[in-house]
mmCIF file of C-alpha atoms and ligand atoms in Angstrom:
data_model
loop_
_atom_site.group_PDB
_atom_site.id
_atom_site.type_symbol
_atom_site.label_atom_id
_atom_site.label_comp_id
_atom_site.label_asym_id
_atom_site.label_seq_id
_atom_site.Cartn_x
_atom_site.Cartn_y
_atom_site.Cartn_z
ATOM 1 C CA MET A 1 -23.140 36.508 -98.660
ATOM 2 C CA THR A 2 -19.587 37.813 -98.858
ATOM 3 C CA GLU A 3 -18.664 36.139 -95.628
ATOM 4 C CA LYS A 4 -19.898 32.782 -96.837
ATOM 5 C CA THR A 5 -18.232 33.173 -100.237
ATOM 6 C CA ALA A 6 -14.976 34.218 -98.646
ATOM 7 C CA LEU A 7 -15.126 31.215 -96.362
ATOM 8 C CA SER A 8 -15.825 28.826 -99.200
ATOM 9 C CA LYS A 9 -12.990 30.287 -101.248
ATOM 10 C CA SER A 10 -10.430 29.979 -98.477
ATOM 11 C CA ALA A 11 -11.711 26.490 -97.757
ATOM 12 C CA LEU A 12 -11.229 25.630 -101.419
ATOM 13 C CA ALA A 13 -7.695 27.014 -101.387
ATOM 14 C CA ASN A 14 -6.893 24.838 -98.379
ATOM 15 C CA GLY A 15 -8.528 21.807 -99.948
ATOM 16 C CA LEU A 16 -11.071 21.592 -97.119
ATOM 17 C CA PRO A 17 -14.766 20.883 -97.491
ATOM 18 C CA THR A 18 -16.710 24.007 -98.459
ATOM 19 C CA LYS A 19 -19.461 23.637 -95.845
ATOM 20 C CA GLU A 20 -19.890 26.710 -93.726
ATOM 21 C CA LYS A 21 -17.880 26.683 -90.544
ATOM 22 C CA VAL A 22 -19.792 26.101 -87.315
ATOM 23 C CA ARG A 23 -19.242 29.213 -85.214
ATOM 24 C CA GLN A 24 -18.014 29.024 -81.616
ATOM 25 C CA VAL A 25 -19.170 32.481 -80.557
ATOM 26 C CA ARG A 26 -22.437 34.366 -80.782
ATOM 27 C CA HIS A 27 -23.490 36.834 -83.437
ATOM 28 C CA SER A 28 -24.936 40.221 -82.456
ATOM 29 C CA SER A 29 -28.486 39.193 -83.385
ATOM 30 C CA ARG A 30 -30.472 36.122 -84.460
ATOM 31 C CA ILE A 31 -33.441 35.210 -86.595
ATOM 32 C CA GLU A 32 -36.049 32.652 -85.543
ATOM 33 C CA LEU A 33 -38.277 30.963 -88.103
ATOM 34 C CA SER A 34 -41.555 29.353 -87.129
ATOM 35 C CA GLN A 35 -42.220 25.950 -88.647
ATOM 36 C CA LYS A 36 -45.793 26.037 -87.352
ATOM 37 C CA VAL A 37 -46.643 29.341 -89.006
ATOM 38 C CA LEU A 38 -45.007 28.239 -92.246
ATOM 39 C CA ARG A 39 -47.236 25.162 -92.244
ATOM 40 C CA LYS A 40 -50.249 27.429 -91.860
ATOM 41 C CA ASN A 41 -49.176 29.545 -94.850
ATOM 42 C CA ILE A 42 -48.590 26.515 -97.047
ATOM 43 C CA THR A 43 -51.924 24.982 -96.031
ATOM 44 C CA PHE A 44 -53.695 28.209 -96.970
ATOM 45 C CA LEU A 45 -51.923 28.417 -100.333
ATOM 46 C CA LYS A 46 -52.632 24.777 -101.133
ATOM 47 C CA LYS A 47 -56.287 25.306 -100.316
ATOM 48 C CA LYS A 48 -56.356 28.227 -102.757
ATOM 49 C CA LEU A 49 -54.727 26.084 -105.420
ATOM 50 C CA GLY A 50 -56.760 22.911 -105.097
ATOM 51 C CA THR A 51 -55.265 19.640 -106.232
ATOM 52 C CA HIS A 52 -53.923 20.470 -109.651
ATOM 53 C CA PRO A 53 -51.242 23.150 -109.870
ATOM 54 C CA ARG A 54 -47.889 22.319 -108.373
ATOM 55 C CA LEU A 55 -46.595 24.758 -105.763
ATOM 56 C CA SER A 56 -43.127 26.112 -106.380
ATOM 57 C CA CYS A 57 -41.832 28.252 -103.530
ATOM 58 C CA VAL A 58 -39.590 31.109 -104.584
ATOM 59 C CA VAL A 59 -36.494 31.156 -102.382
ATOM 60 C CA LYS A 60 -34.495 33.783 -104.254
ATOM 61 C CA ALA A 61 -32.731 36.588 -102.357
ATOM 62 C CA ASN A 62 -31.773 34.207 -99.551
ATOM 63 C CA ALA A 63 -35.421 33.163 -99.271
ATOM 64 C CA TYR A 64 -36.551 36.806 -99.012
ATOM 65 C CA GLY A 65 -33.982 37.268 -96.250
ATOM 66 C CA HIS A 66 -35.246 34.355 -94.168
ATOM 67 C CA GLY A 67 -32.298 32.097 -95.045
ATOM 68 C CA ILE A 68 -32.232 29.705 -97.974
ATOM 69 C CA ASP A 69 -30.863 26.721 -96.010
ATOM 70 C CA PRO A 70 -33.414 26.597 -93.200
ATOM 71 C CA MET A 71 -36.297 27.580 -95.500
ATOM 72 C CA VAL A 72 -35.707 24.761 -97.987
ATOM 73 C CA THR A 73 -35.642 22.208 -95.181
ATOM 74 C CA MET A 74 -38.699 23.716 -93.485
ATOM 75 C CA LEU A 75 -40.634 23.834 -96.764
ATOM 76 C CA GLU A 76 -39.812 20.219 -97.548
ATOM 77 C CA LYS A 77 -41.303 19.325 -94.155
ATOM 78 C CA CYS A 78 -44.494 21.021 -95.359
ATOM 79 C CA GLY A 79 -44.506 18.893 -98.505
ATOM 80 C CA VAL A 80 -43.094 21.491 -100.902
ATOM 81 C CA ASN A 81 -40.698 19.933 -103.396
ATOM 82 C CA HIS A 82 -40.247 22.618 -106.042
ATOM 83 C CA PHE A 83 -37.970 25.633 -105.540
ATOM 84 C CA SER A 84 -37.551 28.663 -107.791
ATOM 85 C CA VAL A 85 -34.468 30.859 -107.662
ATOM 86 C CA ALA A 86 -33.107 33.876 -109.529
ATOM 87 C CA SER A 87 -29.629 32.589 -110.294
ATOM 88 C CA ALA A 88 -27.446 29.515 -110.677
ATOM 89 C CA PHE A 89 -25.618 30.651 -107.557
ATOM 90 C CA GLU A 90 -28.817 30.396 -105.514
ATOM 91 C CA ALA A 91 -29.676 27.094 -107.201
ATOM 92 C CA GLU A 92 -26.408 25.682 -105.915
ATOM 93 C CA GLU A 93 -27.315 26.793 -102.385
ATOM 94 C CA VAL A 94 -30.643 24.965 -102.651
ATOM 95 C CA LEU A 95 -28.960 21.913 -104.141
ATOM 96 C CA ASP A 96 -26.662 21.711 -101.107
ATOM 97 C CA VAL A 97 -29.598 21.237 -98.742
ATOM 98 C CA CYS A 98 -32.614 19.934 -100.663
ATOM 99 C CA SER A 99 -33.820 16.379 -100.993
ATOM 100 C CA PRO A 100 -32.710 14.578 -104.180
ATOM 101 C CA HIS A 101 -36.405 14.336 -105.098
ATOM 102 C CA SER A 102 -36.960 18.092 -105.142
ATOM 103 C CA THR A 103 -36.941 20.220 -108.282
ATOM 104 C CA ILE A 104 -34.881 23.399 -108.646
ATOM 105 C CA MET A 105 -35.752 25.988 -111.291
ATOM 106 C CA ILE A 106 -33.566 28.970 -112.267
ATOM 107 C CA MET A 107 -35.730 31.901 -113.436
ATOM 108 C CA GLY A 108 -32.816 34.273 -114.026
ATOM 109 C CA ILE A 109 -29.106 34.306 -114.651
ATOM 110 C CA LEU A 110 -27.274 31.164 -115.740
ATOM 111 C CA TYR A 111 -23.952 31.780 -117.448
ATOM 112 C CA ASP A 112 -22.912 29.668 -120.446
ATOM 113 C CA GLU A 113 -20.088 28.045 -118.493
ATOM 114 C CA ASP A 114 -22.556 26.851 -115.837
ATOM 115 C CA ILE A 115 -24.954 25.142 -118.255
ATOM 116 C CA PRO A 116 -23.156 21.746 -118.001
ATOM 117 C CA TRP A 117 -23.456 21.980 -114.211
ATOM 118 C CA ALA A 118 -27.205 22.641 -114.454
ATOM 119 C CA ILE A 119 -27.746 19.739 -116.841
ATOM 120 C CA GLU A 120 -25.584 17.397 -114.790
ATOM 121 C CA ASN A 121 -27.598 18.180 -111.645
ATOM 122 C CA GLY A 122 -31.001 18.061 -113.306
ATOM 123 C CA ILE A 123 -31.601 21.733 -112.571
ATOM 124 C CA GLU A 124 -34.299 23.330 -114.706
ATOM 125 C CA PHE A 125 -33.780 26.764 -116.210
ATOM 126 C CA TYR A 126 -35.430 29.501 -118.255
ATOM 127 C CA VAL A 127 -34.348 30.152 -121.837
ATOM 128 C CA PHE A 128 -35.550 33.230 -123.689
ATOM 129 C CA ASP A 129 -33.537 33.256 -126.908
ATOM 130 C CA ILE A 130 -32.801 30.948 -129.800
ATOM 131 C CA GLU A 131 -28.985 31.127 -129.601
ATOM 132 C CA ARG A 132 -29.212 29.861 -126.036
ATOM 133 C CA LEU A 133 -31.394 26.957 -127.196
ATOM 134 C CA VAL A 134 -28.749 25.951 -129.730
ATOM 135 C CA THR A 135 -25.989 26.177 -127.104
ATOM 136 C CA VAL A 136 -28.021 24.092 -124.670
ATOM 137 C CA ARG A 137 -28.815 21.497 -127.337
ATOM 138 C CA ASP A 138 -25.101 21.154 -128.230
ATOM 139 C CA ILE A 139 -23.990 20.851 -124.601
ATOM 140 C CA ALA A 140 -26.741 18.353 -123.764
ATOM 141 C CA ARG A 141 -25.806 16.300 -126.820
ATOM 142 C CA SER A 142 -22.134 16.202 -125.853
ATOM 143 C CA MET A 143 -23.089 15.196 -122.311
ATOM 144 C CA GLY A 144 -25.588 12.576 -123.378
ATOM 145 C CA LYS A 145 -28.095 13.991 -120.889
ATOM 146 C CA PRO A 146 -31.145 16.125 -121.704
ATOM 147 C CA ALA A 147 -31.557 19.696 -120.466
ATOM 148 C CA LEU A 148 -34.809 20.641 -118.706
ATOM 149 C CA VAL A 149 -35.858 23.947 -120.240
ATOM 150 C CA HIS A 150 -38.626 26.447 -119.578
ATOM 151 C CA LEU A 151 -39.263 28.793 -122.507
ATOM 152 C CA GLU A 152 -39.911 32.281 -121.229
ATOM 153 C CA VAL A 153 -42.111 34.471 -123.401
ATOM 154 C CA GLU A 154 -42.737 38.200 -123.546
ATOM 155 C CA THR A 155 -46.236 39.271 -122.551
ATOM 156 C CA GLY A 156 -45.835 42.896 -121.561
ATOM 157 C CA THR A 157 -43.165 43.481 -118.948
ATOM 158 C CA ASN A 158 -40.294 43.875 -121.417
ATOM 159 C CA ARG A 159 -37.796 42.168 -119.201
ATOM 160 C CA THR A 160 -36.501 38.812 -120.476
ATOM 161 C CA GLY A 161 -38.793 36.696 -122.671
ATOM 162 C CA MET A 162 -38.918 35.913 -126.380
ATOM 163 C CA THR A 163 -41.533 37.560 -128.576
ATOM 164 C CA GLU A 164 -44.089 36.129 -130.990
ATOM 165 C CA MET A 165 -41.619 36.697 -133.809
ATOM 166 C CA HIS A 166 -39.179 34.072 -132.484
ATOM 167 C CA PHE A 167 -41.504 31.734 -130.652
ATOM 168 C CA PRO A 168 -42.752 29.505 -133.531
ATOM 169 C CA TYR A 169 -39.185 28.739 -134.572
ATOM 170 C CA ALA A 170 -38.069 28.140 -130.959
ATOM 171 C CA LEU A 171 -40.958 25.756 -130.480
ATOM 172 C CA SER A 172 -40.200 23.784 -133.625
ATOM 173 C CA PHE A 173 -36.535 23.696 -132.590
ATOM 174 C CA LEU A 174 -37.576 22.138 -129.277
ATOM 175 C CA ARG A 175 -39.772 19.642 -131.071
ATOM 176 C CA GLU A 176 -36.962 18.599 -133.369
ATOM 177 C CA ASN A 177 -34.423 18.343 -130.541
ATOM 178 C CA ARG A 178 -36.547 16.585 -127.960
ATOM 179 C CA GLU A 179 -33.787 14.061 -127.322
ATOM 180 C CA GLU A 180 -31.552 16.836 -125.985
ATOM 181 C CA ILE A 181 -34.071 19.336 -124.605
ATOM 182 C CA VAL A 182 -37.122 18.512 -122.517
ATOM 183 C CA PHE A 183 -39.850 21.136 -122.956
ATOM 184 C CA GLN A 184 -40.435 21.436 -119.244
ATOM 185 C CA GLY A 185 -42.318 24.722 -119.156
ATOM 186 C CA LEU A 186 -43.812 27.704 -120.954
ATOM 187 C CA CYS A 187 -43.774 30.746 -118.720
ATOM 188 C CA THR A 188 -44.009 34.484 -118.312
ATOM 189 C CA HIS A 189 -44.134 36.914 -115.392
ATOM 190 C CA LEU A 190 -47.051 39.193 -114.589
ATOM 191 C CA GLY A 191 -45.610 42.584 -113.795
ATOM 192 C CA GLY A 192 -47.817 44.207 -111.170
ATOM 193 C CA ALA A 193 -50.499 41.655 -110.240
ATOM 194 C CA GLU A 194 -50.461 42.937 -106.644
ATOM 195 C CA SER A 195 -52.096 46.185 -107.639
ATOM 196 C CA LEU A 196 -55.725 45.874 -108.732
ATOM 197 C CA SER A 197 -55.378 49.088 -110.710
ATOM 198 C CA ASN A 198 -53.154 47.059 -113.040
ATOM 199 C CA LYS A 199 -56.034 44.687 -113.821
ATOM 200 C CA PHE A 200 -56.258 45.870 -117.409
ATOM 201 C CA LYS A 201 -52.544 45.254 -117.956
ATOM 202 C CA MET A 202 -52.787 41.805 -116.314
ATOM 203 C CA GLU A 203 -55.668 40.818 -118.558
ATOM 204 C CA GLN A 204 -53.634 41.901 -121.562
ATOM 205 C CA GLN A 205 -50.668 39.842 -120.373
ATOM 206 C CA ILE A 206 -52.833 36.787 -119.756
ATOM 207 C CA ALA A 207 -54.417 37.125 -123.223
ATOM 208 C CA ARG A 208 -51.001 37.471 -124.821
ATOM 209 C CA TYR A 209 -49.754 34.362 -123.002
ATOM 210 C CA LYS A 210 -52.681 32.474 -124.513
ATOM 211 C CA THR A 211 -51.486 33.298 -128.027
ATOM 212 C CA TYR A 212 -48.264 31.367 -127.274
ATOM 213 C CA LEU A 213 -50.350 28.471 -125.984
ATOM 214 C CA ALA A 214 -52.312 28.607 -129.237
ATOM 215 C CA GLU A 215 -49.046 28.231 -131.150
ATOM 216 C CA CYS A 216 -48.243 25.137 -129.030
ATOM 217 C CA GLU A 217 -51.669 23.835 -130.008
ATOM 218 C CA ARG A 218 -50.979 24.560 -133.685
ATOM 219 C CA GLN A 219 -47.636 22.745 -133.600
ATOM 220 C CA GLU A 220 -49.088 20.054 -131.339
ATOM 221 C CA TYR A 221 -46.167 20.368 -128.985
ATOM 222 C CA HIS A 222 -46.877 21.127 -125.337
ATOM 223 C CA PRO A 223 -44.852 21.990 -122.227
ATOM 224 C CA SER A 224 -45.124 19.847 -119.095
ATOM 225 C CA TYR A 225 -45.919 22.957 -117.064
ATOM 226 C CA ARG A 226 -47.636 26.181 -118.069
ATOM 227 C CA HIS A 227 -46.829 28.776 -115.403
ATOM 228 C CA ILE A 228 -47.325 32.518 -114.994
ATOM 229 C CA ALA A 229 -48.614 33.152 -111.450
ATOM 230 C CA CYS A 230 -46.748 34.840 -108.574
ATOM 231 C CA SER A 231 -48.284 35.255 -105.070
ATOM 232 C CA ALA A 232 -50.660 38.056 -106.031
ATOM 233 C CA ALA A 233 -51.879 36.198 -109.104
ATOM 234 C CA VAL A 234 -52.459 33.046 -107.046
ATOM 235 C CA LEU A 235 -54.698 35.057 -104.719
ATOM 236 C CA ALA A 236 -56.387 37.408 -107.179
ATOM 237 C CA TYR A 237 -56.414 35.705 -110.576
ATOM 238 C CA PRO A 238 -57.374 32.007 -110.293
ATOM 239 C CA GLU A 239 -57.344 31.699 -114.090
ATOM 240 C CA THR A 240 -53.543 32.105 -113.949
ATOM 241 C CA HIS A 241 -52.897 28.978 -111.881
ATOM 242 C CA TYR A 242 -52.359 26.636 -114.851
ATOM 243 C CA ASP A 243 -49.996 23.734 -113.928
ATOM 244 C CA LEU A 244 -47.508 25.386 -111.595
ATOM 245 C CA VAL A 245 -47.383 28.582 -109.533
ATOM 246 C CA ARG A 246 -44.311 30.465 -108.302
ATOM 247 C CA VAL A 247 -45.081 31.807 -104.859
ATOM 248 C CA GLY A 248 -42.590 34.067 -103.136
ATOM 249 C CA VAL A 249 -43.781 36.661 -100.658
ATOM 250 C CA ALA A 250 -46.921 34.767 -99.532
ATOM 251 C CA THR A 251 -44.808 31.758 -98.550
ATOM 252 C CA TYR A 252 -43.353 33.950 -95.835
ATOM 253 C CA GLY A 253 -46.811 35.079 -94.749
ATOM 254 C CA PHE A 254 -46.939 38.530 -96.319
ATOM 255 C CA TRP A 255 -49.886 39.743 -98.350
ATOM 256 C CA PRO A 256 -48.498 41.007 -101.659
ATOM 257 C CA SER A 257 -50.346 44.305 -101.107
ATOM 258 C CA ARG A 258 -53.266 45.890 -99.272
ATOM 259 C CA ASP A 259 -55.334 45.409 -102.435
ATOM 260 C CA ILE A 260 -54.873 41.651 -102.258
ATOM 261 C CA TYR A 261 -55.546 41.533 -98.526
ATOM 262 C CA PHE A 262 -58.830 43.418 -98.875
ATOM 263 C CA LEU A 263 -59.816 41.256 -101.804
ATOM 264 C CA HIS A 264 -59.302 38.248 -99.538
ATOM 265 C CA LEU A 265 -61.411 39.806 -96.758
ATOM 266 C CA GLN A 266 -64.151 40.475 -99.282
ATOM 267 C CA GLU A 267 -64.062 36.833 -100.368
ATOM 268 C CA VAL A 268 -64.209 35.358 -96.872
ATOM 269 C CA GLY A 269 -66.696 37.994 -95.731
ATOM 270 C CA LYS A 270 -65.029 38.523 -92.370
ATOM 271 C CA GLU A 271 -63.775 41.754 -90.985
ATOM 272 C CA LYS A 272 -60.559 40.156 -89.852
ATOM 273 C CA ASP A 273 -59.057 36.898 -90.971
ATOM 274 C CA ALA A 274 -55.446 35.794 -90.663
ATOM 275 C CA PRO A 275 -54.989 32.632 -92.708
ATOM 276 C CA MET A 276 -51.261 33.360 -93.010
ATOM 277 C CA GLY A 277 -48.662 34.654 -90.589
ATOM 278 C CA ARG A 278 -45.131 36.028 -90.545
ATOM 279 C CA ILE A 279 -42.653 33.309 -89.814
ATOM 280 C CA ILE A 280 -39.715 35.556 -88.981
ATOM 281 C CA THR A 281 -38.700 37.024 -85.621
ATOM 282 C CA TRP A 282 -35.488 39.022 -85.314
ATOM 283 C CA LYS A 283 -33.941 39.296 -81.870
ATOM 284 C CA THR A 284 -30.983 40.623 -79.962
ATOM 285 C CA ASP A 285 -30.159 41.347 -76.300
ATOM 286 C CA ILE A 286 -29.434 44.418 -74.210
ATOM 287 C CA MET A 287 -25.696 45.005 -74.104
ATOM 288 C CA ASP A 288 -25.626 47.810 -71.562
ATOM 289 C CA ILE A 289 -27.884 50.136 -69.599
ATOM 290 C CA LYS A 290 -27.082 53.779 -68.902
ATOM 291 C CA ILE A 291 -28.550 56.555 -66.845
ATOM 292 C CA VAL A 292 -28.452 59.757 -68.887
ATOM 293 C CA PRO A 293 -28.843 63.085 -67.093
ATOM 294 C CA LYS A 294 -31.210 65.712 -68.485
ATOM 295 C CA GLY A 295 -29.510 67.886 -71.107
ATOM 296 C CA ASP A 296 -26.996 65.260 -72.322
ATOM 297 C CA PHE A 297 -26.815 64.116 -75.928
ATOM 298 C CA ILE A 298 -27.093 60.448 -76.840
ATOM 299 C CA GLY A 299 -24.871 58.843 -79.499
ATOM 300 C CA TYR A 300 -23.229 60.660 -82.393
ATOM 301 C CA GLY A 301 -23.599 64.409 -82.719
ATOM 302 C CA THR A 302 -26.639 66.192 -81.410
ATOM 303 C CA ALA A 303 -29.368 64.079 -83.009
ATOM 304 C CA PHE A 304 -30.960 63.371 -79.617
ATOM 305 C CA GLN A 305 -30.875 65.395 -76.418
ATOM 306 C CA ALA A 306 -32.349 64.066 -73.193
ATOM 307 C CA LEU A 307 -35.082 66.466 -72.093
ATOM 308 C CA ARG A 308 -35.348 64.641 -68.748
ATOM 309 C CA ASP A 309 -33.268 62.145 -66.818
ATOM 310 C CA MET A 310 -33.423 58.934 -68.820
ATOM 311 C CA LYS A 311 -32.562 55.280 -68.669
ATOM 312 C CA ILE A 312 -31.390 53.929 -72.008
ATOM 313 C CA ALA A 313 -30.416 50.489 -73.285
ATOM 314 C CA VAL A 314 -27.549 49.946 -75.722
ATOM 315 C CA LEU A 315 -28.158 47.311 -78.423
ATOM 316 C CA PRO A 316 -25.256 45.539 -80.162
ATOM 317 C CA LEU A 317 -26.243 45.965 -83.807
ATOM 318 C CA GLY A 318 -26.634 48.712 -86.359
ATOM 319 C CA TYR A 319 -27.021 49.510 -90.036
ATOM 320 C CA SER A 320 -24.214 47.157 -91.028
ATOM 321 C CA ASN A 321 -26.357 44.343 -89.605
ATOM 322 C CA GLY A 322 -29.369 45.200 -91.751
ATOM 323 C CA TYR A 323 -31.108 47.558 -89.313
ATOM 324 C CA PRO A 324 -32.170 50.522 -91.505
ATOM 325 C CA ARG A 325 -30.469 53.794 -90.561
ATOM 326 C CA ASP A 326 -33.660 55.637 -91.491
ATOM 327 C CA LEU A 327 -35.114 54.434 -88.194
ATOM 328 C CA SER A 328 -32.809 56.784 -86.287
ATOM 329 C CA ASN A 329 -34.919 58.652 -83.701
ATOM 330 C CA ARG A 330 -38.051 57.018 -85.175
ATOM 331 C CA GLY A 331 -38.162 53.250 -84.784
ATOM 332 C CA GLN A 332 -39.101 51.080 -81.841
ATOM 333 C CA VAL A 333 -38.087 47.721 -80.389
ATOM 334 C CA LEU A 334 -39.788 45.461 -77.839
ATOM 335 C CA ILE A 335 -38.345 44.794 -74.385
ATOM 336 C CA ARG A 336 -40.322 42.948 -71.675
ATOM 337 C CA GLY A 337 -43.326 43.227 -73.976
ATOM 338 C CA LYS A 338 -43.163 47.025 -74.042
ATOM 339 C CA ARG A 339 -42.230 49.412 -76.816
ATOM 340 C CA ALA A 340 -38.885 51.143 -76.447
ATOM 341 C CA PRO A 341 -38.316 54.068 -78.848
ATOM 342 C CA ILE A 342 -34.977 54.506 -80.583
ATOM 343 C CA VAL A 343 -33.033 57.534 -79.373
ATOM 344 C CA GLY A 344 -30.372 59.084 -81.576
ATOM 345 C CA LEU A 345 -28.805 57.737 -84.750
ATOM 346 C CA ILE A 346 -28.505 54.099 -85.766
ATOM 347 C CA ASN A 347 -24.727 53.564 -85.777
ATOM 348 C CA MET A 348 -22.828 50.997 -87.750
ATOM 349 C CA ASN A 349 -22.866 48.429 -84.927
ATOM 350 C CA LEU A 350 -24.875 49.988 -82.093
ATOM 351 C CA PHE A 351 -28.010 51.904 -81.305
ATOM 352 C CA MET A 352 -29.803 53.066 -78.212
ATOM 353 C CA VAL A 353 -33.406 52.863 -77.051
ATOM 354 C CA ASP A 354 -35.304 54.605 -74.268
ATOM 355 C CA VAL A 355 -36.224 52.196 -71.456
ATOM 356 C CA THR A 356 -36.994 54.783 -68.767
ATOM 357 C CA HIS A 357 -40.571 53.469 -68.541
ATOM 358 C CA ILE A 358 -39.687 49.764 -68.421
ATOM 359 C CA LYS A 359 -39.470 48.323 -64.929
ATOM 360 C CA ASP A 360 -36.775 45.815 -63.927
ATOM 361 C CA VAL A 361 -35.060 46.101 -67.291
ATOM 362 C CA GLY A 362 -31.589 44.525 -67.252
ATOM 363 C CA ILE A 363 -28.493 43.781 -69.264
ATOM 364 C CA GLY A 364 -29.016 40.586 -71.280
ATOM 365 C CA ASP A 365 -32.796 41.080 -71.617
ATOM 366 C CA GLU A 366 -34.184 39.804 -74.890
ATOM 367 C CA VAL A 367 -34.986 42.503 -77.447
ATOM 368 C CA VAL A 368 -37.369 41.897 -80.345
ATOM 369 C CA LEU A 369 -36.455 43.987 -83.375
ATOM 370 C CA LEU A 370 -39.064 42.454 -85.669
ATOM 371 C CA GLY A 371 -41.944 40.218 -84.650
ATOM 372 C CA LYS A 372 -43.923 39.507 -81.483
ATOM 373 C CA GLN A 373 -43.104 39.783 -77.808
ATOM 374 C CA LYS A 374 -45.907 39.196 -75.303
ATOM 375 C CA ASN A 375 -48.864 41.268 -76.532
ATOM 376 C CA ASN A 376 -46.915 43.609 -78.737
ATOM 377 C CA VAL A 377 -45.629 43.304 -82.272
ATOM 378 C CA ILE A 378 -43.200 45.157 -84.524
ATOM 379 C CA LYS A 379 -44.272 44.593 -88.107
ATOM 380 C CA VAL A 380 -42.132 44.860 -91.216
ATOM 381 C CA ALA A 381 -44.366 47.828 -92.051
ATOM 382 C CA ALA A 382 -42.876 49.635 -89.056
ATOM 383 C CA PHE A 383 -39.602 49.592 -90.974
ATOM 384 C CA THR A 384 -40.856 50.030 -94.500
ATOM 385 C CA ASP A 385 -43.261 52.906 -93.814
ATOM 386 C CA VAL A 386 -40.523 54.953 -92.188
ATOM 387 C CA ALA A 387 -37.618 53.974 -94.400
ATOM 388 C CA ASN A 388 -39.644 53.998 -97.646
ATOM 389 C CA LEU A 389 -38.653 50.410 -98.384
ATOM 390 C CA LEU A 390 -40.626 47.545 -99.861
ATOM 391 C CA ASN A 391 -41.254 44.561 -97.571
ATOM 392 C CA ASN A 392 -39.165 42.433 -99.896
ATOM 393 C CA GLU A 393 -36.402 45.012 -99.945
ATOM 394 C CA MET A 394 -36.139 45.257 -96.172
ATOM 395 C CA LEU A 395 -36.249 41.483 -95.665
ATOM 396 C CA SER A 396 -33.858 40.594 -98.451
ATOM 397 C CA ARG A 397 -31.272 42.967 -96.995
ATOM 398 C CA LEU A 398 -31.038 41.035 -93.736
ATOM 399 C CA PRO A 399 -27.419 39.872 -93.811
ATOM 400 C CA THR A 400 -26.795 36.201 -94.521
ATOM 401 C CA ALA A 401 -24.339 36.234 -91.604
ATOM 402 C CA ILE A 402 -27.142 36.497 -89.023
ATOM 403 C CA PRO A 403 -27.730 32.980 -87.687
ATOM 404 C CA ARG A 404 -31.166 31.493 -88.370
ATOM 405 C CA TYR A 405 -32.894 29.086 -85.978
ATOM 406 C CA VAL A 406 -35.962 27.023 -86.657
ATOM 407 C CA VAL A 407 -38.492 27.077 -83.823
ATOM 408 C CA LYS A 408 -41.790 25.246 -83.436
HETATM 409 C C1 LIG B 501 -39.880 36.822 -107.632
HETATM 410 C C2 LIG B 501 -40.634 36.135 -108.682
HETATM 411 C C3 LIG B 501 -41.824 35.457 -108.371
HETATM 412 C C4 LIG B 501 -42.459 35.493 -106.991
HETATM 413 O O1 LIG B 501 -43.079 36.733 -106.770
HETATM 414 P P1 LIG B 501 -43.932 36.998 -105.428
HETATM 415 O O2 LIG B 501 -44.692 38.218 -105.749
HETATM 416 O O3 LIG B 501 -42.956 37.203 -104.332
HETATM 417 O O4 LIG B 501 -44.774 35.803 -105.224
HETATM 418 C C5 LIG B 501 -42.440 34.750 -109.382
HETATM 419 N N1 LIG B 501 -41.930 34.731 -110.639
HETATM 420 C C6 LIG B 501 -40.795 35.378 -110.970
HETATM 421 C C7 LIG B 501 -40.282 35.297 -112.356
HETATM 422 C C8 LIG B 501 -40.109 36.096 -110.009
HETATM 423 O O5 LIG B 501 -38.995 36.748 -110.337
#
């Protein structure tokens, strides 16, 4: 992120185009994204949804670490034409790459000074207070172009969202200012749909959302899209589908939780069923190979001592490249289809793995850090279980500087 911003800023100062520079040299690792697996995920989600609700893919947090640029293009190839983001900054990234026919929706931060930009570019955004509605109306009026607004309402998460106290007035304000503000959506977020033990809370949230819909009925003024569902709700609560769904984590092939996965297995009645898959593979290459005599320490300090003669491989990335330091002495990578355990601490830009047991291993061999190689796989869970991270947390921390490649 910082690298890209810095680049754009210096490019601006020099009056050059702000497109990211094409690099001449290689980065220390790379991410591959599978178009084929993405298609499978989208097909599964669309089957769940049927013909009515529109699918919006959530590409916030650099598309959950996958890379916003490649993901938008890949998703458009799968027929997705609605993208949800957390900020105006991310919306601008989508705008740079998406088709002019796609819709962009900001669910989070949009500063006052960026409202004209959003309106100008037809970017939809959430509003959760009346003052903001007045500001938007005034700006839209001065621009002679309507704003596309989604009213966000409070249903029980106590994040952003207006309450019942303000909603009737907000709705009548929209009705009276329909020239300037298009009532594009009425939305809320279900906080915790991935955990079935939250079912009671979800049902309360859904019921509370319906009271806002009832007010729309009373005032006879309706949004184009009613939307409340995230991935877990799409899979576990069909009654939440309404007119649009905002699917993040499932787009990338991850079950929102074990609860939701087992619910799916129960529905299909099979012991194993993989209707979705991970689209990401993270790779690097062996930088060096060393023979370490018994008794020597490996890397910083005394974190690992060779208890026998060992052959180790040095890998050219570390915690500054998004590889969690918590995997020191605990994680594994794949080389020639075999597991190679990490030995010693994850350094800032290097770490070492034991390859004593891997025949014919050589400098330049491909290393899979995350994903499949031959018959083996390193799952995100291998990182998150050890490092006590959420899937989303681990993925979204993958630096934007790592190059992303689309593969079949
Ligand atoms: C992130 C987010 C989503 C998507 O959630 P997933 O669980 O990843 O599908 C949907 N709605 C809002 C408001 C969000 O912030």
